[in-house]
C-alpha positions as a Markdown table, in Angstrom:
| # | Residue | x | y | z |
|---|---|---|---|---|
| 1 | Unk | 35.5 | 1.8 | 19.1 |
| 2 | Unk | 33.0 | 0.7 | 16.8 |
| 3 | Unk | 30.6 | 3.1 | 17.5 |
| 4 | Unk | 32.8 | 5.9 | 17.9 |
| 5 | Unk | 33.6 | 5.2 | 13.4 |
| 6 | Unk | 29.9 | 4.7 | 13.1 |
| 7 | Unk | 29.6 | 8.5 | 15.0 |
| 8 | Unk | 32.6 | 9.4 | 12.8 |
| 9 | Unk | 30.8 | 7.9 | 9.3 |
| 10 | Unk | 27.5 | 9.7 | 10.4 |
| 11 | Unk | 28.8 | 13.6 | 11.0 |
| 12 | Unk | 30.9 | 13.1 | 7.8 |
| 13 | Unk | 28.2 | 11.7 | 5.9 |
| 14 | Unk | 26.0 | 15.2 | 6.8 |
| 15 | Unk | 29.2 | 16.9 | 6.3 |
| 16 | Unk | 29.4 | 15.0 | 2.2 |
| 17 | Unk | 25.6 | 16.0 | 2.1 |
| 18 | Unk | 25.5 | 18.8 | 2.8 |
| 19 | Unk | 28.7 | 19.9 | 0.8 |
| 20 | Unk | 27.1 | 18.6 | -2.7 |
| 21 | Unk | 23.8 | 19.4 | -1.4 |
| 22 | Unk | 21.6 | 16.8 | -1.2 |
| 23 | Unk | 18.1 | 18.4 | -0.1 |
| 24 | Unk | 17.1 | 19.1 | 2.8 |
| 25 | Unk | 13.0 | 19.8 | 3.6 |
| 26 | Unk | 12.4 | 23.3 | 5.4 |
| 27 | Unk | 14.6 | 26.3 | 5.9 |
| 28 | Unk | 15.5 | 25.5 | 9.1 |
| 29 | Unk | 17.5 | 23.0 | 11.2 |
| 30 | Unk | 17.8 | 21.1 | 13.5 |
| 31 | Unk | 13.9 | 20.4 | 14.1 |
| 32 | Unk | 12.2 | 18.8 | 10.7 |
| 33 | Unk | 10.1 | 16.6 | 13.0 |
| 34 | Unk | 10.4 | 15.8 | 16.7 |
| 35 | Unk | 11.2 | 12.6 | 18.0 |
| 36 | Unk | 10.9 | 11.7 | 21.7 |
| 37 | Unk | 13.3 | 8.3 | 22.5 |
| 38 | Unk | 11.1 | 5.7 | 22.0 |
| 39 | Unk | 9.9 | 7.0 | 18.5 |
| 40 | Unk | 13.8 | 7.5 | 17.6 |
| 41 | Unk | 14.7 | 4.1 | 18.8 |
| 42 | Unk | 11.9 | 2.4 | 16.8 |
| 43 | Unk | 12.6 | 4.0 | 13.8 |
| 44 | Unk | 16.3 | 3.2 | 14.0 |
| 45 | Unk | 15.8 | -0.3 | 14.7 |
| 46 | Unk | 13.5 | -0.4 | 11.3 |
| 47 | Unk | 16.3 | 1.4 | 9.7 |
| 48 | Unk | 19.1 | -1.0 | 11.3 |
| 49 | Unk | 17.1 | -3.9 | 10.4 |
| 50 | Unk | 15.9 | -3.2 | 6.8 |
| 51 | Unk | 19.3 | -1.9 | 6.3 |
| 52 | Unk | 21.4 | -4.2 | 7.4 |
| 53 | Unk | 25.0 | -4.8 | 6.0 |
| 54 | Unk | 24.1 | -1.4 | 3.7 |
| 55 | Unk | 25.9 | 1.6 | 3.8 |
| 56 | Unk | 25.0 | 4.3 | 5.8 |
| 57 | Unk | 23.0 | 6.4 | 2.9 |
| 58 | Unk | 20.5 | 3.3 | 2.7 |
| 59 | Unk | 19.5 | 3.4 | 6.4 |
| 60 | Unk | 19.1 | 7.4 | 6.0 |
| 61 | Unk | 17.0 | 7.2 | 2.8 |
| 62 | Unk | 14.9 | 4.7 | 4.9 |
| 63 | Unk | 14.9 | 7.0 | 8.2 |
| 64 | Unk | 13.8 | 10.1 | 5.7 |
| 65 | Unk | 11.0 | 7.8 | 3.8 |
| 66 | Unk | 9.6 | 7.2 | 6.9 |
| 67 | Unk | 9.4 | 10.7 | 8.3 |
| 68 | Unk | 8.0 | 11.7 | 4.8 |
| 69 | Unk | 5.4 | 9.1 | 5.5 |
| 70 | Unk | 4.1 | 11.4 | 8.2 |
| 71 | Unk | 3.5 | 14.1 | 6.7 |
| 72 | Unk | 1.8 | 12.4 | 3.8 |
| 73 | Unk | -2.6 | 11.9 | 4.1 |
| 74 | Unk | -2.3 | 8.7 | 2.5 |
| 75 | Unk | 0.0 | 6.8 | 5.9 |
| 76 | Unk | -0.5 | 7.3 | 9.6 |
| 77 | Unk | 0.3 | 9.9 | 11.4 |
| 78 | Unk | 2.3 | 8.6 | 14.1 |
| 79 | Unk | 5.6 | 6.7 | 14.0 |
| 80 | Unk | 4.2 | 3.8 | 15.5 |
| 81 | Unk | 1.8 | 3.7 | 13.1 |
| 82 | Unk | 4.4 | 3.6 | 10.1 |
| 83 | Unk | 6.2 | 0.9 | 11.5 |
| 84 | Unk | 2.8 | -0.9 | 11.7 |
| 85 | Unk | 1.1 | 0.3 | 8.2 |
| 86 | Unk | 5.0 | -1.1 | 7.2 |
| 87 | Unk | 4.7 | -4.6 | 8.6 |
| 88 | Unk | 7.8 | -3.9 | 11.3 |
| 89 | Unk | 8.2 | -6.6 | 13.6 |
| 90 | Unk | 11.4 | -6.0 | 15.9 |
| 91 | Unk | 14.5 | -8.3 | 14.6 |
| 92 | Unk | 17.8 | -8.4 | 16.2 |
| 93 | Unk | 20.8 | -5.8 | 15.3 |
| 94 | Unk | 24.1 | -5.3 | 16.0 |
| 95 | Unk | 24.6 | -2.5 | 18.2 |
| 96 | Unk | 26.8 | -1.0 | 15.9 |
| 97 | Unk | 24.2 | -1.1 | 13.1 |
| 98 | Unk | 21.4 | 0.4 | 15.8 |
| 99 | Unk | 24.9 | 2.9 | 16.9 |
| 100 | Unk | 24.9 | 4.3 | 12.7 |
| 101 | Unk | 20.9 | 3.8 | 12.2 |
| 102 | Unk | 20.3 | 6.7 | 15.3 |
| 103 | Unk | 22.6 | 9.1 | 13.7 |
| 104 | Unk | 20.5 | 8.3 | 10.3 |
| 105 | Unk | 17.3 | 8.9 | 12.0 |
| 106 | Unk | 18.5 | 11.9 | 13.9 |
| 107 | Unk | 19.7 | 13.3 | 10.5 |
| 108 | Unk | 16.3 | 13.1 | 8.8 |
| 109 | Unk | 14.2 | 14.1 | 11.7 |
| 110 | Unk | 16.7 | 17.5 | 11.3 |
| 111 | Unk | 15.7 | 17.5 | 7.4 |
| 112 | Unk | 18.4 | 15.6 | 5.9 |
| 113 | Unk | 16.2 | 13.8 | 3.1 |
| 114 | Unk | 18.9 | 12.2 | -0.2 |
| 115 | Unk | 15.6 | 10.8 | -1.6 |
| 116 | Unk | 13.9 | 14.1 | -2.7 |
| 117 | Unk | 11.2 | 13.4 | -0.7 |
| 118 | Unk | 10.0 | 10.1 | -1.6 |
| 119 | Unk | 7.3 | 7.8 | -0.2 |
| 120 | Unk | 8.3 | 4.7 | -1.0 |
| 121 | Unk | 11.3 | 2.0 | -1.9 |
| 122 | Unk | 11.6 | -1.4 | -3.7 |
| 123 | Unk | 13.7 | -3.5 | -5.3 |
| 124 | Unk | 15.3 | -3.1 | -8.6 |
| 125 | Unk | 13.7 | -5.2 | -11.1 |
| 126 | Unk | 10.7 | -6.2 | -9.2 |
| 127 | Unk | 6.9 | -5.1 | -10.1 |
| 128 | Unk | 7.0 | -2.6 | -6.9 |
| 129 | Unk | 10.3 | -1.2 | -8.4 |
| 130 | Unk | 8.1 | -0.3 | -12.3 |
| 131 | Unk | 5.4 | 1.7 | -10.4 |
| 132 | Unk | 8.2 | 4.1 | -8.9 |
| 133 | Unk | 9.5 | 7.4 | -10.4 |
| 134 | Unk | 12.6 | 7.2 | -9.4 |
| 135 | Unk | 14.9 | 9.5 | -6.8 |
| 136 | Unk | 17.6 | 7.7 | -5.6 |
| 137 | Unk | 19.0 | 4.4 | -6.0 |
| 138 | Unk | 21.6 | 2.7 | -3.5 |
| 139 | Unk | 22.9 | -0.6 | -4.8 |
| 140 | Unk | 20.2 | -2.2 | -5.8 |
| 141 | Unk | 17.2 | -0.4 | -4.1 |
| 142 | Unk | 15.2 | 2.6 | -5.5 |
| 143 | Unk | 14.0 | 4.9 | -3.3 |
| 144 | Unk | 11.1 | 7.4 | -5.2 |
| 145 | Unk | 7.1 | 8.4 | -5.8 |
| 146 | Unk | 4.2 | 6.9 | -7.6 |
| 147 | Unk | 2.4 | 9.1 | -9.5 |
């Protein structure tokens, strides 16, 4: 049941971004970047875990950071490689966080970015947090670009 309102939460969430029009990269959809299983599950594992107890916009800025992250010079070009460059190591998650971090992941891989296309997040208040022109902030995290 659980994951059927996580599911639910994630197609209304694209639904509510789409309505007020959040950006999305590229003119097209569904592909934004392709994904095989192992990449999606890694990702949304990073998502689930960095995210957890968030709402579900945190764990798709995260998912769309990431993916911007690839096609950025300055980070790896591989998803692996992300998660590594981002000091991932796997921690345990519900499987009804892992359930609503997928749908995040699939999102962004399909374009779906809230975060205007930033690189990086941090904490409000911290030094990370003063070096960031800012994009989006959920709770107390700031998602955005150094310039």
């Amino acid at each position: 049941m659980r994951t059927i309102r996580s599911c639910i939460a994630g197609l209304l969430c694209l639904f509510l971004l789409t309505a007020i029009h959040i950006p999305v990269h590229g003119a097209e959809l569904p592909a934004r970047v392709d994904l095989n299983g192992a990449e999606e599950y890694a990702l949304a594992r990073f998502c689930a875990s960095e995210c957890e107890g968030e709402p579900f916009i945190c764990r798709l800025a995260v998912a769309a950071v990431m993916l911007n992250r690839l096609e950025d010079p300055r980070f790896p070009d591989t998803v692996s490689g992300i998660l590594t460059d981002a000091g991932y190591g796997a921690s345990p998650v519900s499987e009804e966080d892992l359930a609503s971090a997928r749908w995040a992941v699939r999102l962004a891989a399909m374009g779906v970015d809230p975060t205007g296309g930033s690189l990086y997040w941090a904490w409000a208040g911290t030094a990370d947090a003063g070096e960031l022109t800012p994009r989006l902030t959920v709770g107390k995290r700031i998602f955005g670009v150094r310039e």
